[in-house]
mmCIF file of C-alpha atoms and ligand atoms in Angstrom:
data_model
loop_
_atom_site.group_PDB
_atom_site.id
_atom_site.type_symbol
_atom_site.label_atom_id
_atom_site.label_comp_id
_atom_site.label_asym_id
_atom_site.label_seq_id
_atom_site.Cartn_x
_atom_site.Cartn_y
_atom_site.Cartn_z
ATOM 1 C CA MET A 1 0.000 0.000 0.000
ATOM 2 C CA LYS A 2 1.207 3.504 -0.753
ATOM 3 C CA LYS A 3 2.660 5.184 2.324
ATOM 4 C CA TRP A 4 1.751 8.752 3.114
ATOM 5 C CA PHE A 5 3.354 11.337 5.330
ATOM 6 C CA ALA A 6 2.551 14.919 6.282
ATOM 7 C CA VAL A 7 3.803 18.022 8.016
ATOM 8 C CA ILE A 8 1.420 19.860 10.332
ATOM 9 C CA GLY A 9 1.919 23.481 11.390
ATOM 10 C CA ASP A 10 0.512 26.990 11.428
ATOM 11 C CA PRO A 11 1.525 28.585 9.084
ATOM 12 C CA ILE A 12 2.532 25.768 6.731
ATOM 13 C CA SER A 13 2.472 27.029 3.130
ATOM 14 C CA HIS A 14 6.128 28.177 3.285
ATOM 15 C CA SER A 15 7.391 24.733 4.383
ATOM 16 C CA LYS A 16 10.117 23.224 2.225
ATOM 17 C CA SER A 17 9.579 19.764 3.731
ATOM 18 C CA PRO A 18 7.013 18.436 1.189
ATOM 19 C CA ALA A 19 9.224 19.221 -1.831
ATOM 20 C CA MET A 20 12.277 17.767 -0.077
ATOM 21 C CA HIS A 21 10.635 14.499 1.008
ATOM 22 C CA ASN A 22 8.770 13.980 -2.291
ATOM 23 C CA ALA A 23 12.055 14.486 -4.185
ATOM 24 C CA TRP A 24 13.687 11.823 -1.992
ATOM 25 C CA TYR A 25 10.831 9.347 -2.647
ATOM 26 C CA LYS A 26 11.242 9.900 -6.377
ATOM 27 C CA GLU A 27 15.024 9.551 -6.237
ATOM 28 C CA MET A 28 14.859 6.384 -4.111
ATOM 29 C CA ASN A 29 11.868 4.866 -5.924
ATOM 30 C CA VAL A 30 9.760 4.858 -2.766
ATOM 31 C CA ASP A 31 6.003 4.581 -3.321
ATOM 32 C CA ALA A 32 4.989 7.349 -0.931
ATOM 33 C CA THR A 33 3.723 10.908 -0.796
ATOM 34 C CA TYR A 34 4.168 13.774 1.683
ATOM 35 C CA ILE A 35 1.619 16.566 2.104
ATOM 36 C CA PRO A 36 1.472 19.868 4.033
ATOM 37 C CA ILE A 37 -1.541 20.209 6.357
ATOM 38 C CA HIS A 38 -2.489 23.528 7.917
ATOM 39 C CA VAL A 39 -3.530 22.869 11.519
ATOM 40 C CA GLU A 40 -4.494 25.745 13.798
ATOM 41 C CA PRO A 41 -3.727 25.284 17.514
ATOM 42 C CA ALA A 42 -7.401 24.864 18.470
ATOM 43 C CA ASN A 43 -7.676 21.924 16.038
ATOM 44 C CA LEU A 44 -4.517 20.031 16.986
ATOM 45 C CA HIS A 45 -6.263 17.320 18.970
ATOM 46 C CA GLN A 46 -8.754 16.574 16.185
ATOM 47 C CA ALA A 47 -6.051 16.714 13.540
ATOM 48 C CA VAL A 48 -3.895 14.144 15.377
ATOM 49 C CA THR A 49 -6.914 11.885 15.926
ATOM 50 C CA SER A 50 -7.669 12.125 12.192
ATOM 51 C CA LEU A 51 -4.086 11.405 11.092
ATOM 52 C CA LYS A 52 -4.103 8.283 13.283
ATOM 53 C CA LEU A 53 -7.534 7.197 12.078
ATOM 54 C CA LEU A 54 -6.617 7.687 8.437
ATOM 55 C CA GLY A 55 -3.471 5.621 8.918
ATOM 56 C CA ALA A 56 -0.680 8.088 8.173
ATOM 57 C CA SER A 57 2.691 6.299 8.153
ATOM 58 C CA GLY A 58 4.138 9.253 10.018
ATOM 59 C CA TRP A 59 4.310 13.018 10.054
ATOM 60 C CA ASN A 60 6.442 15.987 10.938
ATOM 61 C CA VAL A 61 5.367 18.607 13.431
ATOM 62 C CA THR A 62 6.370 22.228 13.170
ATOM 63 C CA ILE A 63 5.656 25.533 14.907
ATOM 64 C CA PRO A 64 3.519 25.978 17.026
ATOM 65 C CA HIS A 65 2.689 22.311 17.803
ATOM 66 C CA LYS A 66 6.009 20.743 18.811
ATOM 67 C CA GLU A 67 5.258 20.880 22.549
ATOM 68 C CA ALA A 68 1.458 20.652 22.547
ATOM 69 C CA ILE A 69 1.474 17.363 20.625
ATOM 70 C CA LEU A 70 3.261 15.363 23.353
ATOM 71 C CA PRO A 71 0.181 14.230 25.342
ATOM 72 C CA LEU A 72 -1.642 13.317 22.117
ATOM 73 C CA LEU A 73 0.833 10.594 21.104
ATOM 74 C CA ASP A 74 0.796 6.914 22.129
ATOM 75 C CA GLU A 75 4.527 6.670 22.898
ATOM 76 C CA LEU A 76 7.515 8.981 23.242
ATOM 77 C CA ASP A 77 11.180 8.438 22.523
ATOM 78 C CA GLU A 78 13.265 9.112 25.650
ATOM 79 C CA GLN A 79 15.173 12.041 24.112
ATOM 80 C CA ALA A 80 11.968 13.671 22.835
ATOM 81 C CA GLN A 81 10.486 13.314 26.304
ATOM 82 C CA LYS A 82 13.508 15.023 27.864
ATOM 83 C CA MET A 83 13.454 17.790 25.251
ATOM 84 C CA GLY A 84 9.739 18.273 25.786
ATOM 85 C CA ALA A 85 9.241 18.637 22.027
ATOM 86 C CA VAL A 86 8.416 16.374 19.084
ATOM 87 C CA ASN A 87 9.045 17.129 15.415
ATOM 88 C CA THR A 88 8.578 13.598 14.008
ATOM 89 C CA VAL A 89 5.853 11.004 14.573
ATOM 90 C CA VAL A 90 6.409 7.400 13.492
ATOM 91 C CA LYS A 91 3.785 4.666 13.116
ATOM 92 C CA THR A 92 5.311 1.645 14.825
ATOM 93 C CA ALA A 93 4.972 -1.997 13.719
ATOM 94 C CA ALA A 94 2.332 -2.360 16.442
ATOM 95 C CA GLY A 95 0.315 0.501 14.912
ATOM 96 C CA LYS A 96 1.135 2.963 17.707
ATOM 97 C CA TYR A 97 2.196 6.546 17.036
ATOM 98 C CA LYS A 98 5.550 7.398 18.627
ATOM 99 C CA GLY A 99 7.067 10.868 18.926
ATOM 100 C CA TYR A 100 10.737 11.649 18.240
ATOM 101 C CA ASN A 101 12.780 14.803 17.993
ATOM 102 C CA THR A 102 15.267 14.972 15.131
ATOM 103 C CA ASP A 103 16.024 18.718 15.270
ATOM 104 C CA GLY A 104 18.979 18.573 17.658
ATOM 105 C CA ALA A 105 20.505 15.486 16.030
ATOM 106 C CA GLY A 106 19.980 17.176 12.646
ATOM 107 C CA PHE A 107 21.966 20.153 13.878
ATOM 108 C CA VAL A 108 24.862 17.990 15.095
ATOM 109 C CA ARG A 109 24.996 16.105 11.759
ATOM 110 C CA SER A 110 25.052 19.391 9.891
ATOM 111 C CA LEU A 111 27.812 20.733 12.138
ATOM 112 C CA GLU A 112 29.875 17.573 11.664
ATOM 113 C CA ASP A 113 29.298 17.645 7.879
ATOM 114 C CA MET A 114 31.245 20.910 7.950
ATOM 115 C CA ILE A 115 33.848 20.393 10.683
ATOM 116 C CA GLY A 116 34.059 16.617 11.156
ATOM 117 C CA PRO A 117 33.551 14.722 14.407
ATOM 118 C CA ALA A 118 36.894 15.634 16.027
ATOM 119 C CA HIS A 119 35.813 18.690 18.013
ATOM 120 C CA LYS A 120 33.831 17.086 20.815
ATOM 121 C CA ASP A 121 36.250 18.233 23.510
ATOM 122 C CA LYS A 122 36.002 21.905 22.484
ATOM 123 C CA LEU A 123 34.124 24.496 24.529
ATOM 124 C CA VAL A 124 30.704 25.198 23.048
ATOM 125 C CA LEU A 125 28.760 28.430 23.566
ATOM 126 C CA LEU A 126 25.058 28.034 22.872
ATOM 127 C CA ILE A 127 23.346 31.411 22.470
ATOM 128 C CA GLY A 128 19.647 31.383 23.410
ATOM 129 C CA ALA A 129 17.644 29.079 25.659
ATOM 130 C CA GLY A 130 14.395 28.376 23.799
ATOM 131 C CA GLY A 131 13.114 25.055 22.476
ATOM 132 C CA ALA A 132 15.687 24.907 19.677
ATOM 133 C CA ALA A 133 18.578 25.478 22.080
ATOM 134 C CA ARG A 134 17.280 22.800 24.446
ATOM 135 C CA GLY A 135 17.082 20.242 21.638
ATOM 136 C CA ILE A 136 20.578 21.081 20.427
ATOM 137 C CA ALA A 137 22.014 20.947 23.960
ATOM 138 C CA PHE A 138 20.611 17.433 24.505
ATOM 139 C CA ALA A 139 21.825 16.268 21.101
ATOM 140 C CA LEU A 140 25.328 17.700 21.635
ATOM 141 C CA LEU A 141 25.536 15.877 24.947
ATOM 142 C CA ALA A 142 24.234 12.626 23.433
ATOM 143 C CA GLU A 143 26.859 12.899 20.667
ATOM 144 C CA GLY A 144 29.689 13.308 23.176
ATOM 145 C CA TYR A 145 30.256 17.078 23.327
ATOM 146 C CA GLN A 146 31.456 17.601 26.859
ATOM 147 C CA HIS A 147 31.599 21.338 27.515
ATOM 148 C CA ILE A 148 28.393 23.241 26.911
ATOM 149 C CA THR A 149 27.751 26.788 28.135
ATOM 150 C CA ILE A 150 24.370 28.411 27.528
ATOM 151 C CA ALA A 151 24.100 32.207 27.309
ATOM 152 C CA ASN A 152 20.672 33.788 27.364
ATOM 153 C CA ARG A 153 18.992 37.147 27.847
ATOM 154 C CA THR A 154 16.807 35.547 30.554
ATOM 155 C CA LEU A 155 19.378 33.746 32.679
ATOM 156 C CA ALA A 156 16.797 31.572 34.478
ATOM 157 C CA LYS A 157 15.908 29.836 31.201
ATOM 158 C CA ALA A 158 19.529 28.944 30.537
ATOM 159 C CA GLU A 159 19.852 27.710 34.134
ATOM 160 C CA ALA A 160 16.770 25.508 33.715
ATOM 161 C CA ILE A 161 18.291 23.770 30.662
ATOM 162 C CA VAL A 162 21.620 23.255 32.432
ATOM 163 C CA GLU A 163 19.801 21.701 35.359
ATOM 164 C CA GLN A 164 17.884 19.376 33.044
ATOM 165 C CA LEU A 165 21.064 18.432 31.168
ATOM 166 C CA GLY A 166 22.827 17.676 34.435
ATOM 167 C CA CYS A 167 25.974 19.473 33.238
ATOM 168 C CA GLY A 168 27.281 22.655 31.642
ATOM 169 C CA GLN A 169 26.824 26.214 32.817
ATOM 170 C CA ALA A 170 24.518 29.153 32.313
ATOM 171 C CA ILE A 171 25.756 32.716 31.782
ATOM 172 C CA SER A 172 24.342 36.102 30.781
ATOM 173 C CA LEU A 173 24.799 37.530 27.275
ATOM 174 C CA GLN A 174 27.098 40.159 28.784
ATOM 175 C CA GLU A 175 29.302 37.494 30.387
ATOM 176 C CA ALA A 176 29.384 35.647 27.073
ATOM 177 C CA GLU A 177 30.430 38.782 25.209
ATOM 178 C CA ASN A 178 33.198 39.440 27.747
ATOM 179 C CA ASN A 179 34.520 35.865 27.550
ATOM 180 C CA LEU A 180 34.170 34.994 23.858
ATOM 181 C CA GLN A 181 37.825 34.003 23.548
ATOM 182 C CA LYS A 182 37.287 31.034 25.903
ATOM 183 C CA PHE A 183 35.019 29.240 23.433
ATOM 184 C CA ALA A 184 35.668 27.449 20.143
ATOM 185 C CA ILE A 185 32.197 26.607 18.807
ATOM 186 C CA PHE A 186 29.432 29.244 18.781
ATOM 187 C CA ILE A 187 25.833 28.250 18.105
ATOM 188 C CA GLN A 188 23.235 30.992 17.545
ATOM 189 C CA THR A 189 19.672 29.822 18.265
ATOM 190 C CA THR A 190 17.748 33.081 18.780
ATOM 191 C CA PRO A 191 15.499 34.486 16.014
ATOM 192 C CA ALA A 192 18.074 37.239 15.325
ATOM 193 C CA GLY A 193 18.512 37.643 11.602
ATOM 194 C CA MET A 194 15.455 35.840 10.303
ATOM 195 C CA THR A 195 13.995 37.436 7.186
ATOM 196 C CA SER A 196 10.776 38.358 8.916
ATOM 197 C CA GLY A 197 12.417 39.580 12.118
ATOM 198 C CA THR A 198 14.094 42.881 12.836
ATOM 199 C CA LEU A 199 16.307 41.738 15.684
ATOM 200 C CA ASP A 200 19.918 42.737 15.977
ATOM 201 C CA LEU A 201 22.722 40.406 16.954
ATOM 202 C CA PRO A 202 22.352 39.193 20.533
ATOM 203 C CA PHE A 203 25.829 40.616 21.189
ATOM 204 C CA SER A 204 29.033 41.805 19.586
ATOM 205 C CA LEU A 205 31.494 39.318 18.077
ATOM 206 C CA ASP A 206 34.422 41.740 18.180
ATOM 207 C CA LYS A 207 36.442 39.448 20.427
ATOM 208 C CA LEU A 208 35.742 36.218 18.533
ATOM 209 C CA PRO A 209 38.869 34.033 18.825
ATOM 210 C CA GLN A 210 41.011 32.811 15.904
ATOM 211 C CA GLY A 211 39.759 29.587 14.324
ATOM 212 C CA ALA A 212 36.250 29.880 15.733
ATOM 213 C CA ILE A 213 33.412 27.780 14.362
ATOM 214 C CA ALA A 214 30.115 29.691 14.163
ATOM 215 C CA ALA A 215 26.768 28.063 13.436
ATOM 216 C CA ASP A 216 23.288 29.540 13.078
ATOM 217 C CA ILE A 217 20.020 27.612 13.041
ATOM 218 C CA VAL A 218 18.347 30.170 10.757
ATOM 219 C CA TYR A 219 18.572 29.283 7.042
ATOM 220 C CA ASN A 220 16.546 32.045 5.466
ATOM 221 C CA PRO A 221 18.593 34.149 4.914
ATOM 222 C CA LEU A 222 21.535 31.769 4.534
ATOM 223 C CA MET A 223 23.881 34.516 5.740
ATOM 224 C CA THR A 224 22.504 35.870 8.989
ATOM 225 C CA PRO A 225 24.026 38.966 10.632
ATOM 226 C CA PHE A 226 25.632 36.567 13.144
ATOM 227 C CA LEU A 227 27.317 34.513 10.410
ATOM 228 C CA GLN A 228 28.366 37.637 8.514
ATOM 229 C CA ALA A 229 30.002 39.059 11.626
ATOM 230 C CA ALA A 230 31.666 35.711 12.415
ATOM 231 C CA GLU A 231 32.967 35.281 8.853
ATOM 232 C CA SER A 232 34.425 38.762 8.876
ATOM 233 C CA LYS A 233 36.428 37.642 11.930
ATOM 234 C CA GLY A 234 37.765 34.605 10.023
ATOM 235 C CA ALA A 235 35.438 31.964 11.513
ATOM 236 C CA THR A 236 34.347 28.770 9.782
ATOM 237 C CA ILE A 237 30.604 29.242 9.350
ATOM 238 C CA VAL A 238 27.736 26.737 9.305
ATOM 239 C CA ASN A 239 24.337 28.004 8.172
ATOM 240 C CA GLY A 240 21.000 26.518 9.273
ATOM 241 C CA LEU A 241 20.173 24.736 6.038
ATOM 242 C CA GLY A 242 22.058 21.543 6.882
ATOM 243 C CA MET A 243 20.122 21.274 10.152
ATOM 244 C CA PHE A 244 16.839 21.557 8.271
ATOM 245 C CA VAL A 245 17.828 18.923 5.690
ATOM 246 C CA HIS A 246 19.270 16.496 8.258
ATOM 247 C CA GLN A 247 16.284 16.756 10.630
ATOM 248 C CA GLY A 248 14.177 15.699 7.635
ATOM 249 C CA ALA A 249 16.640 12.976 6.638
ATOM 250 C CA ILE A 250 16.679 11.485 10.144
ATOM 251 C CA ALA A 251 12.853 11.466 10.123
ATOM 252 C CA TYR A 252 12.925 9.817 6.661
ATOM 253 C CA ASN A 253 15.292 7.193 8.048
ATOM 254 C CA TYR A 254 12.932 6.456 10.979
ATOM 255 C CA TRP A 255 10.063 6.008 8.520
ATOM 256 C CA LEU A 256 11.737 4.134 5.691
ATOM 257 C CA GLY A 257 14.861 2.550 7.144
ATOM 258 C CA HIS A 258 17.545 4.199 5.006
ATOM 259 C CA TYR A 259 19.235 7.615 4.897
ATOM 260 C CA PRO A 260 18.505 9.817 1.865
ATOM 261 C CA ASN A 261 21.049 11.778 -0.133
ATOM 262 C CA THR A 262 21.443 14.979 1.846
ATOM 263 C CA SER A 263 24.343 16.615 0.014
ATOM 264 C CA SER A 264 22.495 17.107 -3.277
ATOM 265 C CA THR A 265 19.450 18.435 -1.380
ATOM 266 C CA ILE A 266 21.620 20.916 0.528
ATOM 267 C CA ALA A 267 23.219 22.046 -2.757
ATOM 268 C CA GLU A 268 19.837 22.500 -4.471
ATOM 269 C CA LEU A 269 18.275 24.424 -1.580
ATOM 270 C CA THR A 270 21.392 26.575 -1.236
ATOM 271 C CA ALA A 271 21.061 27.556 -4.903
ATOM 272 C CA GLN A 272 17.365 28.413 -4.375
ATOM 273 C CA LEU A 273 18.006 30.529 -1.297
ATOM 274 C CA LYS A 274 21.003 32.469 -2.657
HETATM 275 P P1 ATR B 301 12.577 28.462 19.848
HETATM 276 O O1 ATR B 301 11.660 27.544 20.584
HETATM 277 O O2 ATR B 301 12.372 28.476 18.362
HETATM 278 O O3 ATR B 301 14.001 28.264 20.204
HETATM 279 P P2 ATR B 301 11.854 30.558 21.675
HETATM 280 O O4 ATR B 301 11.472 29.520 22.652
HETATM 281 O O5 ATR B 301 10.940 31.695 21.413
HETATM 282 O O6 ATR B 301 12.157 29.938 20.242
HETATM 283 O O7 ATR B 301 13.285 31.090 22.113
HETATM 284 C C1 ATR B 301 13.858 32.179 21.524
HETATM 285 C C2 ATR B 301 15.227 32.472 22.175
HETATM 286 O O8 ATR B 301 15.740 33.646 21.583
HETATM 287 C C3 ATR B 301 15.171 32.731 23.663
HETATM 288 O O9 ATR B 301 16.370 32.270 24.246
HETATM 289 C C4 ATR B 301 15.099 34.249 23.721
HETATM 290 O O10 ATR B 301 15.611 34.834 24.898
HETATM 291 P P3 ATR B 301 14.677 34.936 26.231
HETATM 292 O O11 ATR B 301 14.689 33.559 26.838
HETATM 293 O O12 ATR B 301 15.381 35.937 27.080
HETATM 294 O O13 ATR B 301 13.328 35.374 25.767
HETATM 295 C C5 ATR B 301 16.004 34.611 22.585
HETATM 296 N N1 ATR B 301 15.754 35.936 22.042
HETATM 297 C C6 ATR B 301 14.675 36.346 21.352
HETATM 298 N N2 ATR B 301 14.812 37.640 21.011
HETATM 299 C C7 ATR B 301 16.008 38.064 21.502
HETATM 300 C C8 ATR B 301 16.723 39.307 21.487
HETATM 301 N N3 ATR B 301 16.231 40.390 20.895
HETATM 302 N N4 ATR B 301 17.922 39.353 22.091
HETATM 303 C C9 ATR B 301 18.417 38.274 22.712
HETATM 304 N N5 ATR B 301 17.796 37.075 22.773
HETATM 305 C C10 ATR B 301 16.605 36.971 22.169
#
């Protein structure tokens, strides 16, 4: 039987997931389809009930449903439970719907695509303490990164993640700015620099150390103000596109049991977004 997948969110029309997944099915000769479904928050419960009833093979979950969907699922992966957010739902062999989170792992894959896996002992500065930062912090830890510091405008939110992680430290943005030279990998997770936003950089990168690695989770624009500032200081930069493609690829792998070709997808989307 033909498999079908979806992405639910509000808004949803801008999502690049349907084109990406459908291109992978075509390339890999998989008899499946992937559709965008606009679900407003008030309708989430009914939408999930319907997806289950109609027998979806799985679906992705995007803003604003990643947290609210947790109690509506039959099972939760341990990492997703800890992160408190789900972006991928998988129909299990037993017909249950299980929630996973592939965002953080997608980020780490994207980072390691660019810099390799040999930097796990370096000091990481995570900027921001929202849902995205929490997912990345858990994934970094799971992948063996040992030194994670979280800087946030609201210190209490950074402290809460550190407590949940059971390691690392929380600092203010000012402390981060004053101590930039201590870190090697900088990960920007605030909305600063998104096309629709008007935010400035969370802080100045004037004292960025030599050989820094700077990553942003935003991919539209590909060059955020953070990455521009980091590149002008000689940093190796990692834009958010790889994270987007790998979170989708990890979901695809959960659903279909093999990893799709991510490098050609990243190249195509880069050309579109330039
Ligand atoms: P997401 O779940 O996508 O990560 P979020 O939960 O809204 O988004 O988190 C956004 C993050 O960006 C937060 O860390 C937020 O800081 P606060 O916790 O202090 O709110 C941060 N952020 C948003 N706007 C910012 C700004 N102008 N300067 C600095 N940090 C900002």
